[in-house]
CSV table of C-alpha atoms and ligand atoms in Angstrom, one decimal:
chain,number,residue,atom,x,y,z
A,1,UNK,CA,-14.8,-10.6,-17.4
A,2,UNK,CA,-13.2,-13.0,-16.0
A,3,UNK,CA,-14.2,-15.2,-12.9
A,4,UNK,CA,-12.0,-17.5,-10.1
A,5,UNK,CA,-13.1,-19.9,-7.9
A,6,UNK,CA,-11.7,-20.9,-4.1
A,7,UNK,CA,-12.3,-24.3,-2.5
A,8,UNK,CA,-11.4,-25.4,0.9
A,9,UNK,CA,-8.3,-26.7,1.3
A,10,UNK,CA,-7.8,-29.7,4.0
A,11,UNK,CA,-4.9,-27.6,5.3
A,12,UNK,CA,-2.3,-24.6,4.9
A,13,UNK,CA,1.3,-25.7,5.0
A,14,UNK,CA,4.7,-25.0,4.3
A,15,UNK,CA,6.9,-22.0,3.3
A,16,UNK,CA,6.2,-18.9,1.3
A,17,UNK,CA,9.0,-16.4,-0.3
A,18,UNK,CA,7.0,-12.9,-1.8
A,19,UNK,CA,8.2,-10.8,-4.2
A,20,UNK,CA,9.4,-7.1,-2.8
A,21,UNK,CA,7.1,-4.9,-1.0
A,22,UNK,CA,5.3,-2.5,-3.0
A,23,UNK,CA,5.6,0.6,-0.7
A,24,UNK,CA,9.2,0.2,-0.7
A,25,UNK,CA,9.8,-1.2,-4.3
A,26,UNK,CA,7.9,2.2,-5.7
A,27,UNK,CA,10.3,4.4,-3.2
A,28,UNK,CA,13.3,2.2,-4.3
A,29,UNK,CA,12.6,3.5,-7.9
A,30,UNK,CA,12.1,6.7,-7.5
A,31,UNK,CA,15.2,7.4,-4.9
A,32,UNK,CA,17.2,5.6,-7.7
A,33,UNK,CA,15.8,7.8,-10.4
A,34,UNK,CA,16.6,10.9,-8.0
A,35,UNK,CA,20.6,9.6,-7.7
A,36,UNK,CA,22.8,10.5,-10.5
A,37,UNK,CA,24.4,7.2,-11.5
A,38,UNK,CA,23.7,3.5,-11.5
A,39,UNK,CA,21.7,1.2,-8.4
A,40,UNK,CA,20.5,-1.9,-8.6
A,41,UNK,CA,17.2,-3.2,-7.0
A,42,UNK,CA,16.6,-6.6,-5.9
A,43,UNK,CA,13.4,-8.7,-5.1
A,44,UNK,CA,11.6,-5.1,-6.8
A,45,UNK,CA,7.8,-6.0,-7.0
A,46,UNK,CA,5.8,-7.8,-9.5
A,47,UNK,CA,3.0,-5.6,-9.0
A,48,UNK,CA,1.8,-3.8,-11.8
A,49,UNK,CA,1.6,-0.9,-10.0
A,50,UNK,CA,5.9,-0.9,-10.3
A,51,UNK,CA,5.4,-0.9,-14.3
A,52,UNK,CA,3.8,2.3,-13.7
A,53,UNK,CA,6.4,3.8,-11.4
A,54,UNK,CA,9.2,2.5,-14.0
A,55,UNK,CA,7.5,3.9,-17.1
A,56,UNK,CA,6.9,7.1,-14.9
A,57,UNK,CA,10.8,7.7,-14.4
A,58,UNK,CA,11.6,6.1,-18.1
A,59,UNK,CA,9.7,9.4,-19.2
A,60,UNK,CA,11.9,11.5,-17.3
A,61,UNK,CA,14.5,10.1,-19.1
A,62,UNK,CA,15.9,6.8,-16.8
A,63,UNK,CA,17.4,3.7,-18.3
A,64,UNK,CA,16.4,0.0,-16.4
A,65,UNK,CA,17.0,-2.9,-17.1
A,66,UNK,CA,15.7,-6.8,-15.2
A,67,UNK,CA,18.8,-9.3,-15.3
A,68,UNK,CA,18.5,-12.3,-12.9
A,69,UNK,CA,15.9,-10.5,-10.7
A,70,UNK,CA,17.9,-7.5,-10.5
A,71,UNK,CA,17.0,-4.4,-11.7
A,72,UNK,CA,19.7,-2.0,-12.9
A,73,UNK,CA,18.4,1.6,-12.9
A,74,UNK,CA,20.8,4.4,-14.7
A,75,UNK,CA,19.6,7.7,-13.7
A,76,UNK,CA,21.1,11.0,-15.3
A,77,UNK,CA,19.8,12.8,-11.4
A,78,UNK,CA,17.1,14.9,-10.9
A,79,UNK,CA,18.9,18.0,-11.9
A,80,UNK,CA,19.2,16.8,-15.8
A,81,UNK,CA,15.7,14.9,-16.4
A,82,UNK,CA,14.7,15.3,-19.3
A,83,UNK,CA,10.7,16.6,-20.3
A,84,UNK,CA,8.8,13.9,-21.3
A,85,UNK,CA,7.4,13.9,-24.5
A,86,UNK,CA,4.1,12.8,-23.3
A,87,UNK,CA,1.9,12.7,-20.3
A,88,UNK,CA,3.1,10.6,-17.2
A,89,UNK,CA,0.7,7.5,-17.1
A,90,UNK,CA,0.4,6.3,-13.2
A,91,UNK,CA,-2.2,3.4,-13.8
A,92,UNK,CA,-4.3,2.2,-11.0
A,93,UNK,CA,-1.3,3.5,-8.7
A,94,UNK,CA,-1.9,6.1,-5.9
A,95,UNK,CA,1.6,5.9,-4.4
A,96,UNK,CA,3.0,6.4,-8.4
A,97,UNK,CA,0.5,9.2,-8.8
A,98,UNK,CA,1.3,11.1,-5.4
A,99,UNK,CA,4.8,10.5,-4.9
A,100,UNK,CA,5.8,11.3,-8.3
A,101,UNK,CA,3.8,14.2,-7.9
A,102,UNK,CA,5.6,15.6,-5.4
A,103,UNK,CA,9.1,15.2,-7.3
A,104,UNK,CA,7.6,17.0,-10.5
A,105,UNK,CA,6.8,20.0,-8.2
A,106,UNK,CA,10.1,20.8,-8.4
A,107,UNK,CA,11.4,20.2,-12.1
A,108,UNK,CA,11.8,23.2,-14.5
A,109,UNK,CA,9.3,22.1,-16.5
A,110,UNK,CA,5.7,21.6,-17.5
A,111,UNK,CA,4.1,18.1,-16.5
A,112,UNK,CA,1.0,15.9,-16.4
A,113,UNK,CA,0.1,12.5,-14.5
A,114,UNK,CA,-2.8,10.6,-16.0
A,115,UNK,CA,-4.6,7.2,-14.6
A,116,UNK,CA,-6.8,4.3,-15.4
A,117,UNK,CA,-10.4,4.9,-15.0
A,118,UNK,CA,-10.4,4.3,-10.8
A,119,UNK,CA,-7.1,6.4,-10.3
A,120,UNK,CA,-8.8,9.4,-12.4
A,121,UNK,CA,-11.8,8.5,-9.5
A,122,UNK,CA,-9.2,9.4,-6.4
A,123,UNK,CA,-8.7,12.7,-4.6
A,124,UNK,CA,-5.6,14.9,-5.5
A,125,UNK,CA,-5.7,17.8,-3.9
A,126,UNK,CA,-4.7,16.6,-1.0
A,127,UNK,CA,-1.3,16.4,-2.7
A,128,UNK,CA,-1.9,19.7,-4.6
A,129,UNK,CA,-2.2,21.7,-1.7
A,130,UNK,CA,0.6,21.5,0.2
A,131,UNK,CA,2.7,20.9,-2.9
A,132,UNK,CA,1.1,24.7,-4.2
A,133,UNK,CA,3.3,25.8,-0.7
A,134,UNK,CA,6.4,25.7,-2.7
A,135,UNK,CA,4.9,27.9,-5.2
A,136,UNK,CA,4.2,25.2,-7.5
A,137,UNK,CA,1.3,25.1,-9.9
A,138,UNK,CA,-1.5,22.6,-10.4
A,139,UNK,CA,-4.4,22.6,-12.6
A,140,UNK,CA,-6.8,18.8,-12.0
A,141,UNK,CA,-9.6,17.9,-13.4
A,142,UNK,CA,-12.8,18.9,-11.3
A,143,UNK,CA,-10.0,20.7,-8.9
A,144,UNK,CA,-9.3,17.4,-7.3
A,145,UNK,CA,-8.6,14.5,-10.2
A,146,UNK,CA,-6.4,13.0,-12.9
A,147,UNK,CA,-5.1,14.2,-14.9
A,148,UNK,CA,-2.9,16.7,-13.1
A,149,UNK,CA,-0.8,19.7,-14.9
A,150,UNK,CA,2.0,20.4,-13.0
A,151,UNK,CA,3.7,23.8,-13.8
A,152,UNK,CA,7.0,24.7,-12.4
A,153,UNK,CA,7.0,27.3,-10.0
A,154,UNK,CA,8.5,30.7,-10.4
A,155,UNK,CA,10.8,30.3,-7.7
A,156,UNK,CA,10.9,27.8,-4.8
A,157,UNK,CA,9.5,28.6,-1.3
A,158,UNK,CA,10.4,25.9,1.6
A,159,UNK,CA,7.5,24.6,3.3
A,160,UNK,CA,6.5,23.8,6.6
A,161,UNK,CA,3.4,21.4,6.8
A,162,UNK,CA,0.9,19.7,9.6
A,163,UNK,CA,-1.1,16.8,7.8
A,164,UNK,CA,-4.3,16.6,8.3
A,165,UNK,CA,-4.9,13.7,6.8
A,166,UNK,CA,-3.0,10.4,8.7
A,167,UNK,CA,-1.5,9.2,4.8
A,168,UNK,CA,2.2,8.4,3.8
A,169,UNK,CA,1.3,9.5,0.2
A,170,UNK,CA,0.8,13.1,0.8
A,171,UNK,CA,3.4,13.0,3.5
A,172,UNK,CA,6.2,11.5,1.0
A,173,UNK,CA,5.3,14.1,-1.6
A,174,UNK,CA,5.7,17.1,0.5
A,175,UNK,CA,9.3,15.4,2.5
A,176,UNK,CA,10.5,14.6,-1.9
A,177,UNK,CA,9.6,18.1,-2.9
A,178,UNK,CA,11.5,19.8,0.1
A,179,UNK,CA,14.6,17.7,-1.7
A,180,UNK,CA,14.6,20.5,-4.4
A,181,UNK,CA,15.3,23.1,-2.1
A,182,UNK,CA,18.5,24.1,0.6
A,183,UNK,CA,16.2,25.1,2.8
A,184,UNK,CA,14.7,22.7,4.9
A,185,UNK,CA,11.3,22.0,5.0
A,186,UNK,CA,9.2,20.3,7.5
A,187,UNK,CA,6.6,17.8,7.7
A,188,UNK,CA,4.8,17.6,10.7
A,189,UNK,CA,2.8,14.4,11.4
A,190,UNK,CA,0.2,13.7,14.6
A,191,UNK,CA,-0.8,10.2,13.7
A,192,UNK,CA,2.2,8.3,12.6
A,193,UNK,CA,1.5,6.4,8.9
A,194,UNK,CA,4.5,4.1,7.5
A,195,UNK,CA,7.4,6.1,7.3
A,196,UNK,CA,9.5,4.0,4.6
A,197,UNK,CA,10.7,7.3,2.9
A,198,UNK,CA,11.7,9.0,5.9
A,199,UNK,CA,14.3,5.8,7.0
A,200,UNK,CA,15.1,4.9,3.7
A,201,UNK,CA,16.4,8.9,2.5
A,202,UNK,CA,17.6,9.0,6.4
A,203,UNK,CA,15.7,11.6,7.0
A,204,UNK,CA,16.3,13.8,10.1
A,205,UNK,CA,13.2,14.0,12.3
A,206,UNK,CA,12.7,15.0,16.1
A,207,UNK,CA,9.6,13.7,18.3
A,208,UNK,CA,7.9,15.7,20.7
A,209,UNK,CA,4.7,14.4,23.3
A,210,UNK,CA,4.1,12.0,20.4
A,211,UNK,CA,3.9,14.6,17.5
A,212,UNK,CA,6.7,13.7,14.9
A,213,UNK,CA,8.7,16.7,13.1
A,214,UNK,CA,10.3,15.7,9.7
A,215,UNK,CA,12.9,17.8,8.1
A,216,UNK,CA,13.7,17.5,4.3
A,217,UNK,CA,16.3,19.6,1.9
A,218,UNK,CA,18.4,18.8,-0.8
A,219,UNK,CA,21.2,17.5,1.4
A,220,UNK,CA,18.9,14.2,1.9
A,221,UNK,CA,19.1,13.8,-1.9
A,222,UNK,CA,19.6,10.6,-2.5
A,223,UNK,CA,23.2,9.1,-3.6
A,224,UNK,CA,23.2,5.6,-6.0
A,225,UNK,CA,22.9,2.6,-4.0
A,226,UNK,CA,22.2,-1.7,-4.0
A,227,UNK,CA,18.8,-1.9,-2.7
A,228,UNK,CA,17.4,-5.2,-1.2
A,229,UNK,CA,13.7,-5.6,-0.9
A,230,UNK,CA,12.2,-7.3,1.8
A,231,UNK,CA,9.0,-9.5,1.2
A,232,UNK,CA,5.3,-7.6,0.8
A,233,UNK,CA,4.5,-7.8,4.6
A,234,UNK,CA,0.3,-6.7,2.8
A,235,UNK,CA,0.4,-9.2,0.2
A,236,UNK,CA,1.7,-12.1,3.4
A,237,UNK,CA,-1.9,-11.0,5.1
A,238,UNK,CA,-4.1,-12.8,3.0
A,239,UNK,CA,-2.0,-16.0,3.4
A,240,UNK,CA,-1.3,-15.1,7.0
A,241,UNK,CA,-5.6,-15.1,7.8
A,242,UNK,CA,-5.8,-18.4,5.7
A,243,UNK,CA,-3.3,-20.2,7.9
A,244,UNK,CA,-5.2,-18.6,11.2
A,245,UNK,CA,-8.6,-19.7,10.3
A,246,UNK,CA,-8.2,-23.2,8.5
A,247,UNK,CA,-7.6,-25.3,11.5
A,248,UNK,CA,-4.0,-27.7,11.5
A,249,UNK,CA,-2.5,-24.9,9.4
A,250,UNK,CA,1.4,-23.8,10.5
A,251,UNK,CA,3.0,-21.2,7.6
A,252,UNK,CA,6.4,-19.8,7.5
A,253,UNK,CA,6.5,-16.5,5.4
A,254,UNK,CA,10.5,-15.8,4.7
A,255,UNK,CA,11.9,-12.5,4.5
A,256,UNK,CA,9.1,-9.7,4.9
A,257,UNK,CA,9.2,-6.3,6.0
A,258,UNK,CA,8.4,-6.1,9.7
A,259,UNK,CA,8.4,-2.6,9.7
A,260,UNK,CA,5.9,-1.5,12.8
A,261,UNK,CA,4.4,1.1,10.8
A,262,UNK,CA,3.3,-2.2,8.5
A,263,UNK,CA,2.8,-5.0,11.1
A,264,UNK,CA,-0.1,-3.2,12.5
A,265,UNK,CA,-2.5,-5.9,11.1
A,266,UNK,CA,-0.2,-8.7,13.1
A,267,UNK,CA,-0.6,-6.7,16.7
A,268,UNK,CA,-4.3,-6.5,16.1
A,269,UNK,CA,-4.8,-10.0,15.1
A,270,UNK,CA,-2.6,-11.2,17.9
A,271,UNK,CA,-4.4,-9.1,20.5
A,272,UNK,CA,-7.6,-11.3,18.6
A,273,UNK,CA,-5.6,-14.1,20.5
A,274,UNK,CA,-3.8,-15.5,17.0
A,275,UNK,CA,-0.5,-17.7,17.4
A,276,UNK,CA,2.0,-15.4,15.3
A,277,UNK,CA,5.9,-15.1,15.7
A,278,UNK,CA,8.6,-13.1,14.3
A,279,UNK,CA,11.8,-15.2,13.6
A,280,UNK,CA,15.2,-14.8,12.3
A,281,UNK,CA,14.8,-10.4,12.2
A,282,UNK,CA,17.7,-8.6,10.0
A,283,UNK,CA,18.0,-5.1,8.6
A,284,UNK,CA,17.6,-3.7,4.7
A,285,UNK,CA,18.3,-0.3,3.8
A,286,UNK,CA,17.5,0.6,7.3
A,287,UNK,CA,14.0,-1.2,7.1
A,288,UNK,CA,13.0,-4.1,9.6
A,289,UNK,CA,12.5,-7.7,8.0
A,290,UNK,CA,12.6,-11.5,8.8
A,291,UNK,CA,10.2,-14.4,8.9
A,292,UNK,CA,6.6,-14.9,10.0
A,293,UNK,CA,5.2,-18.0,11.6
A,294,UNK,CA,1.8,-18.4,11.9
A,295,UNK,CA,-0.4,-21.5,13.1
A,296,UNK,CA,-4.2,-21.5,13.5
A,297,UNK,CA,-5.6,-20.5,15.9
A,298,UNK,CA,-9.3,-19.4,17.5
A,299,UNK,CA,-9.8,-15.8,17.2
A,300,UNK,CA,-12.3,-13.8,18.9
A,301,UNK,CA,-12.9,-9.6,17.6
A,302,UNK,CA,-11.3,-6.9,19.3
A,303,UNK,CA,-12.6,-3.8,17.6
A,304,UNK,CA,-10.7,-1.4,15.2
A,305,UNK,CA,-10.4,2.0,16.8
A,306,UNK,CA,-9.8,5.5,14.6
A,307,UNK,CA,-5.6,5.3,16.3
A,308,UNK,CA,-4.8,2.0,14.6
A,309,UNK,CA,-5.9,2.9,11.2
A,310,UNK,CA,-3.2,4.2,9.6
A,311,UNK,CA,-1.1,1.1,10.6
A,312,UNK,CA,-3.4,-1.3,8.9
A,313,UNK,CA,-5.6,0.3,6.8
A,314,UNK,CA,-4.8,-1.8,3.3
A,315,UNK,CA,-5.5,-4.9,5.6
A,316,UNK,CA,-8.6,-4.4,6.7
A,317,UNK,CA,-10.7,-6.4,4.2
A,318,UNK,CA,-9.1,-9.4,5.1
A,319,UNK,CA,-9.3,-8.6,8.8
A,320,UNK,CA,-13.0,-8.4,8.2
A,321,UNK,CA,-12.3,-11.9,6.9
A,322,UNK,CA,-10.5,-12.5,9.8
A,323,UNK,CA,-13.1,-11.2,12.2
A,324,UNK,CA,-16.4,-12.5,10.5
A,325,UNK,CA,-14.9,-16.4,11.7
A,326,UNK,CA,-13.6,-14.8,15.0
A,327,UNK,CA,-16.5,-14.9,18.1
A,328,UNK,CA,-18.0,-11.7,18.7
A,329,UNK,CA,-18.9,-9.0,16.0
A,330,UNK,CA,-16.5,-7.4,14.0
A,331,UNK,CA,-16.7,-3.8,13.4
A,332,UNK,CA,-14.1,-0.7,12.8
A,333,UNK,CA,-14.2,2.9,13.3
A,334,UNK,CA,-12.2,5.8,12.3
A,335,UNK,CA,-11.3,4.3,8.2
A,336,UNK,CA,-13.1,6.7,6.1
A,337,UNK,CA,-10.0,6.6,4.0
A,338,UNK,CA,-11.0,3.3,2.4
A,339,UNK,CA,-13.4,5.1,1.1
A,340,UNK,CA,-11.1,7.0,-1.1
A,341,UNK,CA,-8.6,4.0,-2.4
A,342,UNK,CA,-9.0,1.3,-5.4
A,343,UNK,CA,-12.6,1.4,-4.4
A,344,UNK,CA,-15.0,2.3,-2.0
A,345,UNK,CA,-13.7,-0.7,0.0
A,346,UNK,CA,-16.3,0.0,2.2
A,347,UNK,CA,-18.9,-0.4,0.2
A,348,UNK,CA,-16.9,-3.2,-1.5
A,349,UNK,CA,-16.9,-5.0,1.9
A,350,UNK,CA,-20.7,-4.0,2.8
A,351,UNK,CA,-21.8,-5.3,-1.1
A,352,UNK,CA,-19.9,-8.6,-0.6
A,353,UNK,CA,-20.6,-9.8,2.8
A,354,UNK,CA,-24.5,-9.1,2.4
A,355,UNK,CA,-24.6,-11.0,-1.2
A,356,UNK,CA,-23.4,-13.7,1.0
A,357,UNK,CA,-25.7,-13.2,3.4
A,358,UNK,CA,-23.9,-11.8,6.4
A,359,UNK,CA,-26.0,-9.2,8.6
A,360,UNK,CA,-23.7,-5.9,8.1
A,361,UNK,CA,-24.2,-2.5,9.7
A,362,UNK,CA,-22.6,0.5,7.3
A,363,UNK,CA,-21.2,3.5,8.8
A,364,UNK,CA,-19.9,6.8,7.3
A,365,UNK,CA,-16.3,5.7,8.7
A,366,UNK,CA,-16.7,1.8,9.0
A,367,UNK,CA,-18.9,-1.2,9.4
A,368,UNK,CA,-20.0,-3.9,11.9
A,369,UNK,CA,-21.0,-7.5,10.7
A,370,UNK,CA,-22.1,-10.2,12.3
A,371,UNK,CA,-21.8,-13.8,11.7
A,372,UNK,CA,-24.5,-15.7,9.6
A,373,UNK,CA,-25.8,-18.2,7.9
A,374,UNK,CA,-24.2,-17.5,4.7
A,375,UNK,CA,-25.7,-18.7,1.1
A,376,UNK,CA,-23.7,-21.4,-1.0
A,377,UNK,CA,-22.0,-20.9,-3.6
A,378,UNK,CA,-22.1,-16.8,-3.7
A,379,UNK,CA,-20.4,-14.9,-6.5
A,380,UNK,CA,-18.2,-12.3,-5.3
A,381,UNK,CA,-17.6,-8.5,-7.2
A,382,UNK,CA,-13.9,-7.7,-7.1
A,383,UNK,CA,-14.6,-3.9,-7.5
A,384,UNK,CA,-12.0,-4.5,-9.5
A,385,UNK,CA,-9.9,-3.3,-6.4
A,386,UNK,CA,-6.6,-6.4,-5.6
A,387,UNK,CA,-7.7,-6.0,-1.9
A,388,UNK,CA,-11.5,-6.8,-2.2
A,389,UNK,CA,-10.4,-9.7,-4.7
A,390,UNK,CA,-8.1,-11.5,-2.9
A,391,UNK,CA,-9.9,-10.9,0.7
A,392,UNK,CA,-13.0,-12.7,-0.3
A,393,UNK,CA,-10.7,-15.7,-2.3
A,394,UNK,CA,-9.3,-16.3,1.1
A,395,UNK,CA,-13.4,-16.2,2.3
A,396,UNK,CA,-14.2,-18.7,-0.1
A,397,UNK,CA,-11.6,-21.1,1.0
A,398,UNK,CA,-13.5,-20.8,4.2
A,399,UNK,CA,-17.0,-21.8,2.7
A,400,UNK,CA,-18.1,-24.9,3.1
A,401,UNK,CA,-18.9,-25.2,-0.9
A,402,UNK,CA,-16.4,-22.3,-1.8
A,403,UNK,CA,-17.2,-19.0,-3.8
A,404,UNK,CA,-16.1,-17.5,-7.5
A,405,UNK,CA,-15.3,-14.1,-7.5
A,406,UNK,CA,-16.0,-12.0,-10.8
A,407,UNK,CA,-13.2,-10.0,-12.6
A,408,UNK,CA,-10.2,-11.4,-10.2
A,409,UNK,CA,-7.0,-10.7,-12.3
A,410,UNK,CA,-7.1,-6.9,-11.0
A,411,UNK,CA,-5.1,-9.3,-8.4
A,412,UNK,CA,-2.0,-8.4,-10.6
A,413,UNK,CA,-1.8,-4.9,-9.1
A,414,UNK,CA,-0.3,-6.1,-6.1
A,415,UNK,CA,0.5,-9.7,-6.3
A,416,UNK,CA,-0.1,-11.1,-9.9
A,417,UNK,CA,1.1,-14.6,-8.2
A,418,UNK,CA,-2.0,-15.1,-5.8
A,419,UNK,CA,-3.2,-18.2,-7.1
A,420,UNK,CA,0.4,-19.6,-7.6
A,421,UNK,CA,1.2,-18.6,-4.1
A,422,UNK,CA,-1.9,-20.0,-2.4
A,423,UNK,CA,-1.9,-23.5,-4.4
A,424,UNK,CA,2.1,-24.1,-2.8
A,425,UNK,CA,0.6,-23.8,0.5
A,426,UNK,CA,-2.6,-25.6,-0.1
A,427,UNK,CA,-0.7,-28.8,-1.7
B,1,S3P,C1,1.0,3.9,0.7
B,1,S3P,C2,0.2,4.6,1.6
B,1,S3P,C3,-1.2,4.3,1.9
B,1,S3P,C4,-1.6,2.9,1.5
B,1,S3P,C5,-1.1,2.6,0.1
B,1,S3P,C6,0.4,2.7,0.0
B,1,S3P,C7,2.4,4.2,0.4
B,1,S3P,O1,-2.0,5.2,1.3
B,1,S3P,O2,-3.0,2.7,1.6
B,1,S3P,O3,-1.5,1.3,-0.3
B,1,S3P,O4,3.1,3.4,-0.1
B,1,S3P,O5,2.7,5.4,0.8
B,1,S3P,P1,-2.4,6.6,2.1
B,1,S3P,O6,-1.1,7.3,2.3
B,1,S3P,O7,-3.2,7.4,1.1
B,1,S3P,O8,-3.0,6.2,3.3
C-alpha cells in the first residue's frame, strides 16, 4: 500500500500544459487502428488506461511506435486484423472495454475482453445488448461482467437504437459497430453525453425537439490521419478547484479540450459564481480547445440536477470538493451512474467525507453534505478509483493540517503526473 500526503500551499500560480485527453486519445487509437495505413498521434495520454487501448489493437495485429511524443500507429484496417492469440486485456479501462467491444462485434472471428479486478466489477450488458442487434454473440460472466466472449455473428443486421442509459460508452459501441455494415444504422440519444466519436468520424446526425439521431455505416470508416490531442479538460478539474478555493490563486491551463459536452463542470462551477475564462479557442480534429484561466474565487452551491449529469459526471468528486468550501449545502441528484464506475464513487465520496467528519446525507442517486468541523489529520481511502484519489489530495491541500490518502498511485490511470503537476503550480 502505499500512502501520499497534501499540505496547504500559500498559493496556486502559474501555467500548466496536460498531456492528451483520455476520451479522445483512446478514440484516436482505435480510429487509427480502424484506417488501413499509417497516422500519427500527438500529445496521446499518459494514462494507463491508453496502454490498455494500445495493447488491445497490438493484439489485433497493429504496429506503434512513441518517437518525440508522437505516436506512429501502422494499421493493416479493420478488414485484415488478425485473431489474437490470446484474450484482449482492457485493465481498469471502461472506455477500452466498451468501445473495443463494439468494434469486435463485427470481426469474423471469436474474441474475449478481460479486466483488472474493478473492471471485471462493471456492468456489460449494457454494451451486449444493443451490440446482440447486429446479430452478434456474447457470452459474460454472471450475464453482465468481464470477461466477455464475443462470437461473430452469422450475418450482419443494421441496427437502430434509443439509449436508455445517458453514456458515450454504449453509444460509441453501437455508432463503431454500425461501421461494419453499408447499411446505416442509427443511434438515437435523448440526453446528449460527449460526443467525441461522432465529430471526430464526422458522423452525420440530425436533431429533432432536442432528441439527437446518429447515423453510422461503413462509409464513416475511418481513413489514416495526423491527430493532435488537446489537453485532459477532467484531469484540468482538480487543479482548476485548487486555484478556486486557495485564495490569491490565478492558473492558466494551455491547450485543453473545451468541448461543451466536457466543460460541463466549468458552467456549473461558474453559475457557483467562480472567476473562469476561456482564452485563445482553436479547433483539432474538429474538437474545441484553448486555454483556461482561473482565479479564486468565493463560491456558493448551486445544486446538481439529473439534466447536467452526463456533462460532468467524472467531475463530480471534486465538485463535492468544490461545494463542501462553497456556502450553502452541496448535494446532487440524478448520478446513479457513479455508482457503476472505478468505484462506487458514491459511496467513495459518502466513506471519505464522514471519516473526516463532514455531516453527509446518502441517496440511492446522490448525496448532500454539509460543512463541518472536520478532524485533523484524516487518512483518506482511494477506493483505488484516480477520481476519489486525486479529489480528496486537492481536499487536503485545503485542511488546515493537510490529509494522506492510502493507496494513491491508482492516480496513474488518468494522470500518472498529479503530484508533478500540482508541485509546479504550488512553487
Ligand atoms: C467516457 C464516457 C463516460 C465517462 C468515462 C469516459 C468515454 O462513461 O464516465 O470516464 O470516453 O466515452 P459513460 O459513457 O459510461 O457515462
Amino acid at each position: 500500500m502505499n500512502r501520499a500526503e497534501f499540505k496547504s500551499p500559500k498559493v496556486i500560480k502559474g501555467e500548466l500544459t496536460l498531456p492528451g485527453d483520455k476520451s479522445i486519445s483512446h478514440r484516436a487509437v482505435l480510429f487509427s487502428a480502424l484506417a488501413k495505413g499509417e497516422s500519427s498521434i500527438q500529445n496521446l495520454s499518459r494514462a494507463e488506461d491508453l496502454q490498455s487501448s494500445l495493447s488491445c489493437v497490438s493484439a489485433l495485429g497493429v504496429e506503434y511506435g512513441l518517437k518525440n511524443d508522437i505516436y506512429t500507429i501502422n494499421s493493416p484496417g479493420i478488414k485484415a486484423f488478425r485473431r489474437p492469440g490470446h484474450e484482449l486485456y482492457a485493465g481498469n479501462s471502461g472506455t477500452t472495454a466498451r468501445l473495443l467491444a463494439g468494434i469486435l462485434a463485427i470481426l469474423p472471428f471469436e474474441t474475449t475482453i478481460t479486466g483488472d479486478e474493478s473492471l471485471s466489477r462493471r456492468p456489460m450488458k449494457r454494451v451486449m445488448q444493443p451490440l446482440s442487434l447486429f446479430g452478434t454473440r456474447f457470452e459474460a460472466a454472471e450475464g453482465d461482467r468481464l470477461p466477455l466472449k464475443i462470437i461473430p455473428a452469422i450475418k450482419l443486421n443494421p441496427v437502430r437504437y434509443e439509449l436508455s442509459v445517458a453514456s458515450a460508452q454504449i453509444k460509441s459501441a453501437v455508432l463503431l459497430a454500425g461501421l461494419g455494415l453499408e447499411e446505416k444504422s442509427q443511434v438515437i440519444e435523448k440526453i446528449q453525453s460527449r460526443n467525441h466519436t461522432e465529430r471526430m468520424l464526422g458522423l452525420q446526425f440530425a436533431e429533432l425537439n432536442g432528441i439527437r439521431f446518429i447515423n453510422s455505416s461503413s462509409e464513416y470508416l475511418p481513413e489514416p490521419t495526423s491527430y493532435f490531442i488537446p489537453g485532459d479538460i477532467s484531469t484540468a478539474a482538480f487543479f482548476v478547484v485548487a486555484a478556486l478555493l486557495i485564495p490569491g490563486s490565478e492558473l492558466l491551463i494551455k491547450n485543453v479540450t473545451l468541448n461543451p459536452t466536457r466543460t460541463g463542470y466549468i458552467t456549473h462551477l461558474k453559475k457557483m459564481g467562480a472567476d473562469i475564462s476561456f482564452e485563445n479557442q482553436k479547433t483539432s480534429a474538429n474538437e474545441p480547445y484553448g486555454d483556461i484561466l482561473v482565479r479564486s474565487s468565493d463560491l456558493k452551491n448551486v445544486p446538481i440536477t439529473p439534466e447536467l449529469i452526463p456533462n460532468l459526471i467524472d467531475e463530480i468528486p471534486i465538485l463535492a470538493v468544490a461545494g463542501y468550501f462553497a456556502e450553502g449545502d452541496f448535494e446532487v441528484r440524478g448520478a446513479e451512474e457513479l455508482r457503476v464506475k472505478e468505484s462506487d464513487r458514491i459511496a467513495a465520496l459518502i466513506h471519505n467525507f464522514t471519516l473526516a467528519g463532514v455531516e453527509m446525507e446518502e441517496f440511492k442517486d446522490g448525496f448532500k453534505l454539509q460543512r463541518g468541523t472536520v478532524r485533523a489529520n484524516p487518512i483518506f481511502e482511494s477506493f483505488h478509483d484516480h477520481r476519489i484519489a486525486m479529489a480528496f489530495a486537492i481536499y487536503s491541500l485545503l485542511l488546515a493540517d493537510g490529509g494522506k490518502i492510502d493507496n494513491f498511485d491508482c492516480v496513474k490511470i488518468s494522470n500518472p503526473e498529479f503530484i508533478n503537476h500540482l508541485s509546479l503550480i504550488t512553487g
